[in-house]
PDB file of C-alpha atoms in Angstrom:
ATOM      1  CA  ASP A   1    -325.021   3.656  15.413  1.00  0.00           C
ATOM      2  CA  GLN A   2    -323.179   5.606  18.075  1.00  0.00           C
ATOM      3  CA  GLN A   3    -323.869   4.331  21.567  1.00  0.00           C
ATOM      4  CA  VAL A   4    -321.935   7.175  23.208  1.00  0.00           C
ATOM      5  CA  LYS A   5    -322.460  10.659  21.837  1.00  0.00           C
ATOM      6  CA  GLN A   6    -320.653  13.882  22.495  1.00  0.00           C
ATOM      7  CA  ASN A   7    -322.658  16.354  20.488  1.00  0.00           C
ATOM      8  CA  SER A   8    -320.375  19.331  20.965  1.00  0.00           C
ATOM      9  CA  PRO A   9    -317.164  18.948  18.953  1.00  0.00           C
ATOM     10  CA  SER A  10    -315.670  21.992  20.644  1.00  0.00           C
ATOM     11  CA  LEU A  11    -316.116  24.312  23.600  1.00  0.00           C
ATOM     12  CA  SER A  12    -314.407  27.572  24.493  1.00  0.00           C
ATOM     13  CA  VAL A  13    -314.357  28.888  28.072  1.00  0.00           C
ATOM     14  CA  GLN A  14    -312.702  31.767  29.858  1.00  0.00           C
ATOM     15  CA  GLU A  15    -310.069  30.956  32.441  1.00  0.00           C
ATOM     16  CA  GLY A  16    -311.574  30.740  35.927  1.00  0.00           C
ATOM     17  CA  ARG A  17    -315.077  29.964  34.683  1.00  0.00           C
ATOM     18  CA  ILE A  18    -316.839  26.608  34.690  1.00  0.00           C
ATOM     19  CA  SER A  19    -316.453  24.171  31.791  1.00  0.00           C
ATOM     20  CA  ILE A  20    -319.311  21.727  31.254  1.00  0.00           C
ATOM     21  CA  LEU A  21    -318.809  18.854  28.843  1.00  0.00           C
ATOM     22  CA  ASN A  22    -321.786  16.684  28.010  1.00  0.00           C
ATOM     23  CA  CYS A  23    -322.216  13.067  26.983  1.00  0.00           C
ATOM     24  CA  ASP A  24    -325.274  10.985  26.117  1.00  0.00           C
ATOM     25  CA  TYR A  25    -325.533   7.225  25.789  1.00  0.00           C
ATOM     26  CA  THR A  26    -328.134   4.904  24.350  1.00  0.00           C
ATOM     27  CA  ASN A  27    -327.269   1.488  25.792  1.00  0.00           C
ATOM     28  CA  SER A  28    -329.182   0.942  29.046  1.00  0.00           C
ATOM     29  CA  MET A  29    -326.739  -1.833  29.974  1.00  0.00           C
ATOM     30  CA  PHE A  30    -323.937   0.678  30.484  1.00  0.00           C
ATOM     31  CA  ASP A  31    -323.208   1.046  34.171  1.00  0.00           C
ATOM     32  CA  TYR A  32    -319.686   2.419  34.317  1.00  0.00           C
ATOM     33  CA  PHE A  33    -318.608   5.708  32.798  1.00  0.00           C
ATOM     34  CA  LEU A  34    -315.257   7.374  32.395  1.00  0.00           C
ATOM     35  CA  TRP A  35    -313.740  10.574  31.114  1.00  0.00           C
ATOM     36  CA  TYR A  36    -310.376  10.623  29.406  1.00  0.00           C
ATOM     37  CA  LYS A  37    -308.306  13.666  28.559  1.00  0.00           C
ATOM     38  CA  LYS A  38    -306.051  13.858  25.514  1.00  0.00           C
ATOM     39  CA  TYR A  39    -303.336  16.357  24.684  1.00  0.00           C
ATOM     40  CA  PRO A  40    -301.950  16.641  21.126  1.00  0.00           C
ATOM     41  CA  ALA A  41    -299.420  13.955  20.189  1.00  0.00           C
ATOM     42  CA  GLU A  42    -300.189  11.993  23.368  1.00  0.00           C
ATOM     43  CA  GLY A  43    -302.477   9.106  24.209  1.00  0.00           C
ATOM     44  CA  PRO A  44    -305.658   9.616  26.223  1.00  0.00           C
ATOM     45  CA  THR A  45    -305.219   9.582  29.994  1.00  0.00           C
ATOM     46  CA  PHE A  46    -307.832   8.567  32.512  1.00  0.00           C
ATOM     47  CA  LEU A  47    -309.398  11.503  34.331  1.00  0.00           C
ATOM     48  CA  ILE A  48    -312.401  10.443  36.406  1.00  0.00           C
ATOM     49  CA  SER A  49    -315.043   7.733  36.497  1.00  0.00           C
ATOM     50  CA  ILE A  50    -318.467   7.038  37.952  1.00  0.00           C
ATOM     51  CA  SER A  51    -320.494   3.899  38.417  1.00  0.00           C
ATOM     52  CA  SER A  52    -324.239   3.761  38.036  1.00  0.00           C
ATOM     53  CA  ILE A  53    -324.799   3.372  41.771  1.00  0.00           C
ATOM     54  CA  LYS A  54    -323.751   7.002  42.167  1.00  0.00           C
ATOM     55  CA  ASP A  55    -324.972  10.217  40.629  1.00  0.00           C
ATOM     56  CA  LYS A  56    -321.904  12.296  41.383  1.00  0.00           C
ATOM     57  CA  ASN A  57    -318.190  11.806  41.750  1.00  0.00           C
ATOM     58  CA  GLU A  58    -315.733  14.531  42.583  1.00  0.00           C
ATOM     59  CA  ASP A  59    -311.955  14.767  42.277  1.00  0.00           C
ATOM     60  CA  GLY A  60    -310.517  18.185  42.936  1.00  0.00           C
ATOM     61  CA  ARG A  61    -311.657  20.585  40.238  1.00  0.00           C
ATOM     62  CA  PHE A  62    -313.357  17.787  38.300  1.00  0.00           C
ATOM     63  CA  THR A  63    -316.871  16.513  38.981  1.00  0.00           C
ATOM     64  CA  VAL A  64    -318.833  14.022  36.953  1.00  0.00           C
ATOM     65  CA  PHE A  65    -322.623  13.908  37.197  1.00  0.00           C
ATOM     66  CA  LEU A  66    -324.712  10.973  36.037  1.00  0.00           C
ATOM     67  CA  ASN A  67    -328.426  11.100  35.221  1.00  0.00           C
ATOM     68  CA  LYS A  68    -329.405   7.514  34.523  1.00  0.00           C
ATOM     69  CA  SER A  69    -332.998   8.227  33.620  1.00  0.00           C
ATOM     70  CA  ALA A  70    -331.883  10.671  30.952  1.00  0.00           C
ATOM     71  CA  LYS A  71    -328.870   8.533  29.967  1.00  0.00           C
ATOM     72  CA  HIS A  72    -326.736  11.603  30.317  1.00  0.00           C
ATOM     73  CA  LEU A  73    -323.514  12.467  32.041  1.00  0.00           C
ATOM     74  CA  SER A  74    -321.522  15.623  32.302  1.00  0.00           C
ATOM     75  CA  LEU A  75    -318.049  16.672  33.368  1.00  0.00           C
ATOM     76  CA  HIS A  76    -317.671  19.938  35.242  1.00  0.00           C
ATOM     77  CA  ILE A  77    -314.318  21.643  35.578  1.00  0.00           C
ATOM     78  CA  VAL A  78    -314.197  24.460  38.114  1.00  0.00           C
ATOM     79  CA  PRO A  79    -312.290  26.687  37.858  1.00  0.00           C
ATOM     80  CA  SER A  80    -311.070  26.103  34.310  1.00  0.00           C
ATOM     81  CA  GLN A  81    -307.369  26.613  33.666  1.00  0.00           C
ATOM     82  CA  PRO A  82    -305.434  27.008  30.391  1.00  0.00           C
ATOM     83  CA  GLY A  83    -303.769  23.638  31.067  1.00  0.00           C
ATOM     84  CA  ASP A  84    -307.195  22.021  30.830  1.00  0.00           C
ATOM     85  CA  SER A  85    -307.240  22.744  27.100  1.00  0.00           C
ATOM     86  CA  ALA A  86    -307.428  19.285  25.537  1.00  0.00           C
ATOM     87  CA  VAL A  87    -309.807  16.837  23.907  1.00  0.00           C
ATOM     88  CA  TYR A  88    -312.094  15.103  26.405  1.00  0.00           C
ATOM     89  CA  PHE A  89    -313.508  11.678  25.624  1.00  0.00           C
ATOM     90  CA  CYS A  90    -316.509  10.186  27.345  1.00  0.00           C
ATOM     91  CA  ALA A  91    -316.511   6.372  27.546  1.00  0.00           C
ATOM     92  CA  ALA A  92    -318.891   3.729  28.840  1.00  0.00           C
ATOM     93  CA  SER A  93    -319.148   0.006  29.454  1.00  0.00           C
ATOM     94  CA  ASP A  94    -321.130  -2.501  31.379  1.00  0.00           C
ATOM     95  CA  SER A  95    -319.096  -3.948  34.201  1.00  0.00           C
ATOM     96  CA  GLY A  96    -319.064  -7.426  32.752  1.00  0.00           C
ATOM     97  CA  ASN A  97    -315.583  -7.100  31.309  1.00  0.00           C
ATOM     98  CA  THR A  98    -316.799  -5.696  28.017  1.00  0.00           C
ATOM     99  CA  PRO A  99    -314.631  -3.112  26.280  1.00  0.00           C
ATOM    100  CA  LEU A 100    -315.110   0.624  26.523  1.00  0.00           C
ATOM    101  CA  VAL A 101    -317.194   2.470  23.958  1.00  0.00           C
ATOM    102  CA  PHE A 102    -315.903   5.981  23.357  1.00  0.00           C
ATOM    103  CA  GLY A 103    -317.566   9.145  22.163  1.00  0.00           C
ATOM    104  CA  LYS A 104    -315.926  11.211  19.448  1.00  0.00           C
ATOM    105  CA  GLY A 105    -314.550  13.742  21.900  1.00  0.00           C
ATOM    106  CA  THR A 106    -314.997  17.432  22.703  1.00  0.00           C
ATOM    107  CA  ARG A 107    -312.139  19.856  22.235  1.00  0.00           C
ATOM    108  CA  LEU A 108    -311.990  22.260  25.175  1.00  0.00           C
ATOM    109  CA  SER A 109    -310.138  25.544  24.830  1.00  0.00           C
ATOM    110  CA  VAL A 110    -309.613  27.563  27.997  1.00  0.00           C
ATOM    111  CA  ILE A 111    -308.773  31.141  27.143  1.00  0.00           C
ATOM    112  CA  ALA A 112    -306.586  33.172  29.476  1.00  0.00           C
TER     113      ALA A 112
ATOM    114  CA  ASP B   1    -292.424   2.657  34.760  1.00  0.00           C
ATOM    115  CA  ALA B   2    -292.056   3.656  31.098  1.00  0.00           C
ATOM    116  CA  GLY B   3    -295.745   3.315  30.323  1.00  0.00           C
ATOM    117  CA  VAL B   4    -297.119   1.790  27.153  1.00  0.00           C
ATOM    118  CA  ILE B   5    -294.568   2.052  24.359  1.00  0.00           C
ATOM    119  CA  GLN B   6    -295.537   2.258  20.705  1.00  0.00           C
ATOM    120  CA  SER B   7    -293.377   2.330  17.621  1.00  0.00           C
ATOM    121  CA  PRO B   8    -293.008   3.915  15.229  1.00  0.00           C
ATOM    122  CA  ARG B   9    -294.533   7.250  16.296  1.00  0.00           C
ATOM    123  CA  HIS B  10    -295.050   8.251  12.685  1.00  0.00           C
ATOM    124  CA  GLU B  11    -295.311   6.117   9.582  1.00  0.00           C
ATOM    125  CA  VAL B  12    -295.723   7.316   6.028  1.00  0.00           C
ATOM    126  CA  THR B  13    -296.158   4.659   3.386  1.00  0.00           C
ATOM    127  CA  GLU B  14    -297.564   4.183  -0.058  1.00  0.00           C
ATOM    128  CA  MET B  15    -300.772   2.423  -0.900  1.00  0.00           C
ATOM    129  CA  GLY B  16    -300.296  -1.300  -1.208  1.00  0.00           C
ATOM    130  CA  GLN B  17    -297.382  -1.528   1.193  1.00  0.00           C
ATOM    131  CA  GLU B  18    -297.389  -3.590   4.369  1.00  0.00           C
ATOM    132  CA  VAL B  19    -297.422  -1.666   7.638  1.00  0.00           C
ATOM    133  CA  THR B  20    -296.551  -3.079  11.048  1.00  0.00           C
ATOM    134  CA  LEU B  21    -297.277  -1.182  14.240  1.00  0.00           C
ATOM    135  CA  ARG B  22    -295.749  -2.309  17.513  1.00  0.00           C
ATOM    136  CA  CYS B  23    -296.760  -2.092  21.133  1.00  0.00           C
ATOM    137  CA  LYS B  24    -295.148  -2.948  24.449  1.00  0.00           C
ATOM    138  CA  PRO B  25    -297.725  -2.912  27.277  1.00  0.00           C
ATOM    139  CA  ILE B  26    -296.987  -2.038  30.870  1.00  0.00           C
ATOM    140  CA  SER B  27    -295.417  -5.000  32.618  1.00  0.00           C
ATOM    141  CA  GLY B  28    -297.956  -7.055  34.541  1.00  0.00           C
ATOM    142  CA  HIS B  29    -300.958  -5.820  32.585  1.00  0.00           C
ATOM    143  CA  ASP B  30    -303.127  -8.693  31.414  1.00  0.00           C
ATOM    144  CA  TYR B  31    -305.260  -6.849  28.872  1.00  0.00           C
ATOM    145  CA  LEU B  32    -304.061  -5.161  25.702  1.00  0.00           C
ATOM    146  CA  PHE B  33    -306.226  -3.098  23.350  1.00  0.00           C
ATOM    147  CA  TRP B  34    -305.703  -1.665  19.877  1.00  0.00           C
ATOM    148  CA  TYR B  35    -307.705   1.441  18.942  1.00  0.00           C
ATOM    149  CA  ARG B  36    -307.921   3.635  15.870  1.00  0.00           C
ATOM    150  CA  GLN B  37    -308.754   7.335  15.997  1.00  0.00           C
ATOM    151  CA  THR B  38    -310.175   9.217  13.018  1.00  0.00           C
ATOM    152  CA  MET B  39    -312.069  12.471  12.721  1.00  0.00           C
ATOM    153  CA  MET B  40    -315.129  10.716  11.331  1.00  0.00           C
ATOM    154  CA  ARG B  41    -315.371   7.769  13.707  1.00  0.00           C
ATOM    155  CA  GLY B  42    -313.566   8.994  16.810  1.00  0.00           C
ATOM    156  CA  LEU B  43    -311.814   6.387  18.949  1.00  0.00           C
ATOM    157  CA  GLU B  44    -312.846   2.881  17.997  1.00  0.00           C
ATOM    158  CA  LEU B  45    -311.699  -0.450  19.374  1.00  0.00           C
ATOM    159  CA  LEU B  46    -310.141  -2.788  16.832  1.00  0.00           C
ATOM    160  CA  ILE B  47    -309.176  -5.828  18.915  1.00  0.00           C
ATOM    161  CA  TYR B  48    -308.248  -6.771  22.453  1.00  0.00           C
ATOM    162  CA  PHE B  49    -306.254  -9.526  24.117  1.00  0.00           C
ATOM    163  CA  ASN B  50    -306.377 -11.117  27.544  1.00  0.00           C
ATOM    164  CA  ASN B  51    -303.241 -12.982  28.605  1.00  0.00           C
ATOM    165  CA  ASN B  52    -302.009 -12.903  24.985  1.00  0.00           C
ATOM    166  CA  VAL B  53    -305.201 -14.475  23.633  1.00  0.00           C
ATOM    167  CA  PRO B  54    -307.405 -12.465  21.244  1.00  0.00           C
ATOM    168  CA  ILE B  55    -310.817 -12.070  22.858  1.00  0.00           C
ATOM    169  CA  ASP B  56    -312.743  -9.880  20.450  1.00  0.00           C
ATOM    170  CA  ASP B  57    -311.625  -8.829  16.980  1.00  0.00           C
ATOM    171  CA  SER B  58    -315.030  -7.699  15.748  1.00  0.00           C
ATOM    172  CA  GLY B  59    -313.727  -4.147  15.379  1.00  0.00           C
ATOM    173  CA  MET B  60    -311.069  -5.106  12.862  1.00  0.00           C
ATOM    174  CA  PRO B  61    -312.330  -3.409   9.707  1.00  0.00           C
ATOM    175  CA  GLU B  62    -311.194  -5.908   7.092  1.00  0.00           C
ATOM    176  CA  ASP B  63    -309.096  -8.979   6.501  1.00  0.00           C
ATOM    177  CA  ARG B  64    -306.262  -6.663   5.583  1.00  0.00           C
ATOM    178  CA  PHE B  65    -305.878  -6.017   9.314  1.00  0.00           C
ATOM    179  CA  SER B  66    -304.336  -8.589  11.637  1.00  0.00           C
ATOM    180  CA  ALA B  67    -302.991  -8.477  15.181  1.00  0.00           C
ATOM    181  CA  LYS B  68    -300.823 -10.782  17.204  1.00  0.00           C
ATOM    182  CA  MET B  69    -299.549 -10.980  20.735  1.00  0.00           C
ATOM    183  CA  PRO B  70    -296.780 -13.580  20.814  1.00  0.00           C
ATOM    184  CA  ASN B  71    -295.923 -12.872  24.443  1.00  0.00           C
ATOM    185  CA  ALA B  72    -296.988 -10.724  27.372  1.00  0.00           C
ATOM    186  CA  SER B  73    -294.667  -7.870  26.463  1.00  0.00           C
ATOM    187  CA  PHE B  74    -295.248  -7.420  22.750  1.00  0.00           C
ATOM    188  CA  SER B  75    -298.059  -7.003  20.250  1.00  0.00           C
ATOM    189  CA  THR B  76    -298.241  -6.069  16.580  1.00  0.00           C
ATOM    190  CA  LEU B  77    -300.957  -4.685  14.367  1.00  0.00           C
ATOM    191  CA  LYS B  78    -300.358  -5.335  10.689  1.00  0.00           C
ATOM    192  CA  ILE B  79    -302.095  -3.854   7.666  1.00  0.00           C
ATOM    193  CA  GLN B  80    -301.464  -5.607   4.360  1.00  0.00           C
ATOM    194  CA  PRO B  81    -302.022  -4.117   1.863  1.00  0.00           C
ATOM    195  CA  SER B  82    -302.463  -0.598   3.212  1.00  0.00           C
ATOM    196  CA  GLU B  83    -304.927   1.876   1.689  1.00  0.00           C
ATOM    197  CA  PRO B  84    -305.280   5.672   2.030  1.00  0.00           C
ATOM    198  CA  ARG B  85    -308.426   5.242   4.140  1.00  0.00           C
ATOM    199  CA  ASP B  86    -306.315   3.477   6.772  1.00  0.00           C
ATOM    200  CA  SER B  87    -304.673   6.807   7.568  1.00  0.00           C
ATOM    201  CA  ALA B  88    -305.358   7.444  11.261  1.00  0.00           C
ATOM    202  CA  VAL B  89    -303.747   7.457  14.675  1.00  0.00           C
ATOM    203  CA  TYR B  90    -303.472   3.975  16.138  1.00  0.00           C
ATOM    204  CA  PHE B  91    -303.331   3.596  19.898  1.00  0.00           C
ATOM    205  CA  CYS B  92    -302.372   0.673  22.046  1.00  0.00           C
ATOM    206  CA  ALA B  93    -303.608   0.507  25.649  1.00  0.00           C
ATOM    207  CA  SER B  94    -303.214  -1.920  28.522  1.00  0.00           C
ATOM    208  CA  THR B  95    -304.779  -2.539  31.906  1.00  0.00           C
ATOM    209  CA  PRO B  96    -304.077  -4.931  34.758  1.00  0.00           C
ATOM    210  CA  LEU B  97    -307.553  -5.292  36.140  1.00  0.00           C
ATOM    211  CA  ALA B  98    -310.762  -7.138  35.465  1.00  0.00           C
ATOM    212  CA  GLY B  99    -314.222  -5.886  36.371  1.00  0.00           C
ATOM    213  CA  ALA B 100    -315.061  -2.204  36.532  1.00  0.00           C
ATOM    214  CA  GLY B 101    -311.441  -1.195  37.086  1.00  0.00           C
ATOM    215  CA  TYR B 102    -310.565  -2.974  33.871  1.00  0.00           C
ATOM    216  CA  ASN B 103    -311.734   0.089  32.093  1.00  0.00           C
ATOM    217  CA  GLU B 104    -309.088   2.444  33.468  1.00  0.00           C
ATOM    218  CA  GLN B 105    -306.812   1.815  30.571  1.00  0.00           C
ATOM    219  CA  PHE B 106    -303.327   3.204  30.073  1.00  0.00           C
ATOM    220  CA  PHE B 107    -302.719   4.424  26.550  1.00  0.00           C
ATOM    221  CA  GLY B 108    -299.534   4.664  24.561  1.00  0.00           C
ATOM    222  CA  PRO B 109    -298.650   7.842  22.639  1.00  0.00           C
ATOM    223  CA  GLY B 110    -300.024   6.454  19.381  1.00  0.00           C
ATOM    224  CA  THR B 111    -298.696   5.862  15.878  1.00  0.00           C
ATOM    225  CA  ARG B 112    -299.768   8.368  13.251  1.00  0.00           C
ATOM    226  CA  LEU B 113    -300.128   6.443  10.001  1.00  0.00           C
ATOM    227  CA  THR B 114    -300.329   8.183   6.644  1.00  0.00           C
ATOM    228  CA  VAL B 115    -300.962   6.085   3.556  1.00  0.00           C
ATOM    229  CA  LEU B 116    -300.363   7.969   0.323  1.00  0.00           C
TER     230      LEU B 116
END
């Protein structure tokens, strides 16, 4: 039973356009959400996070949106660059020191 | 700071052999996590430690898997005996913080395990 779902295994976007990666969760106790980025042969690295008291968090080209009623979050990358090509993992937890639950990841390819 | 260090980076072994994966967390980090990544299951937590004490090992798939953290700078994940279905990439991660920031974990480069 997957509590964090990334239903798109892969996504291909033209350089300069917007990339939108989606994530759904089922556990209503989750109140802290993160995105990690992973390049081949490397470990995941933290990208951006959002807590449930917000519906948007922005960091440069990266914006995460949270829709609590729909239990849905998304990561927007604008503009997309070839260096953004990686696997993106969505993760969630409740803030009570419980471990992260990860989605299976979405492979983003940004085409020049 | 060297980051989280894992060894070996690649391990190829035969079914039935013992495998030991090693991890050195970032100095000063109180939490250490072991994850396994497979195509079918994605990134799943196996076990985590706080101040060298195992807190939750419910993700450890079978008794063939064991993990130890004898001190703050070293942890091992052991599989004995190994099976082909254990083939995966194993990640170690650490974090210094509790609460919401606890979740901003720092991952090592992983160990790619192949069991023939």
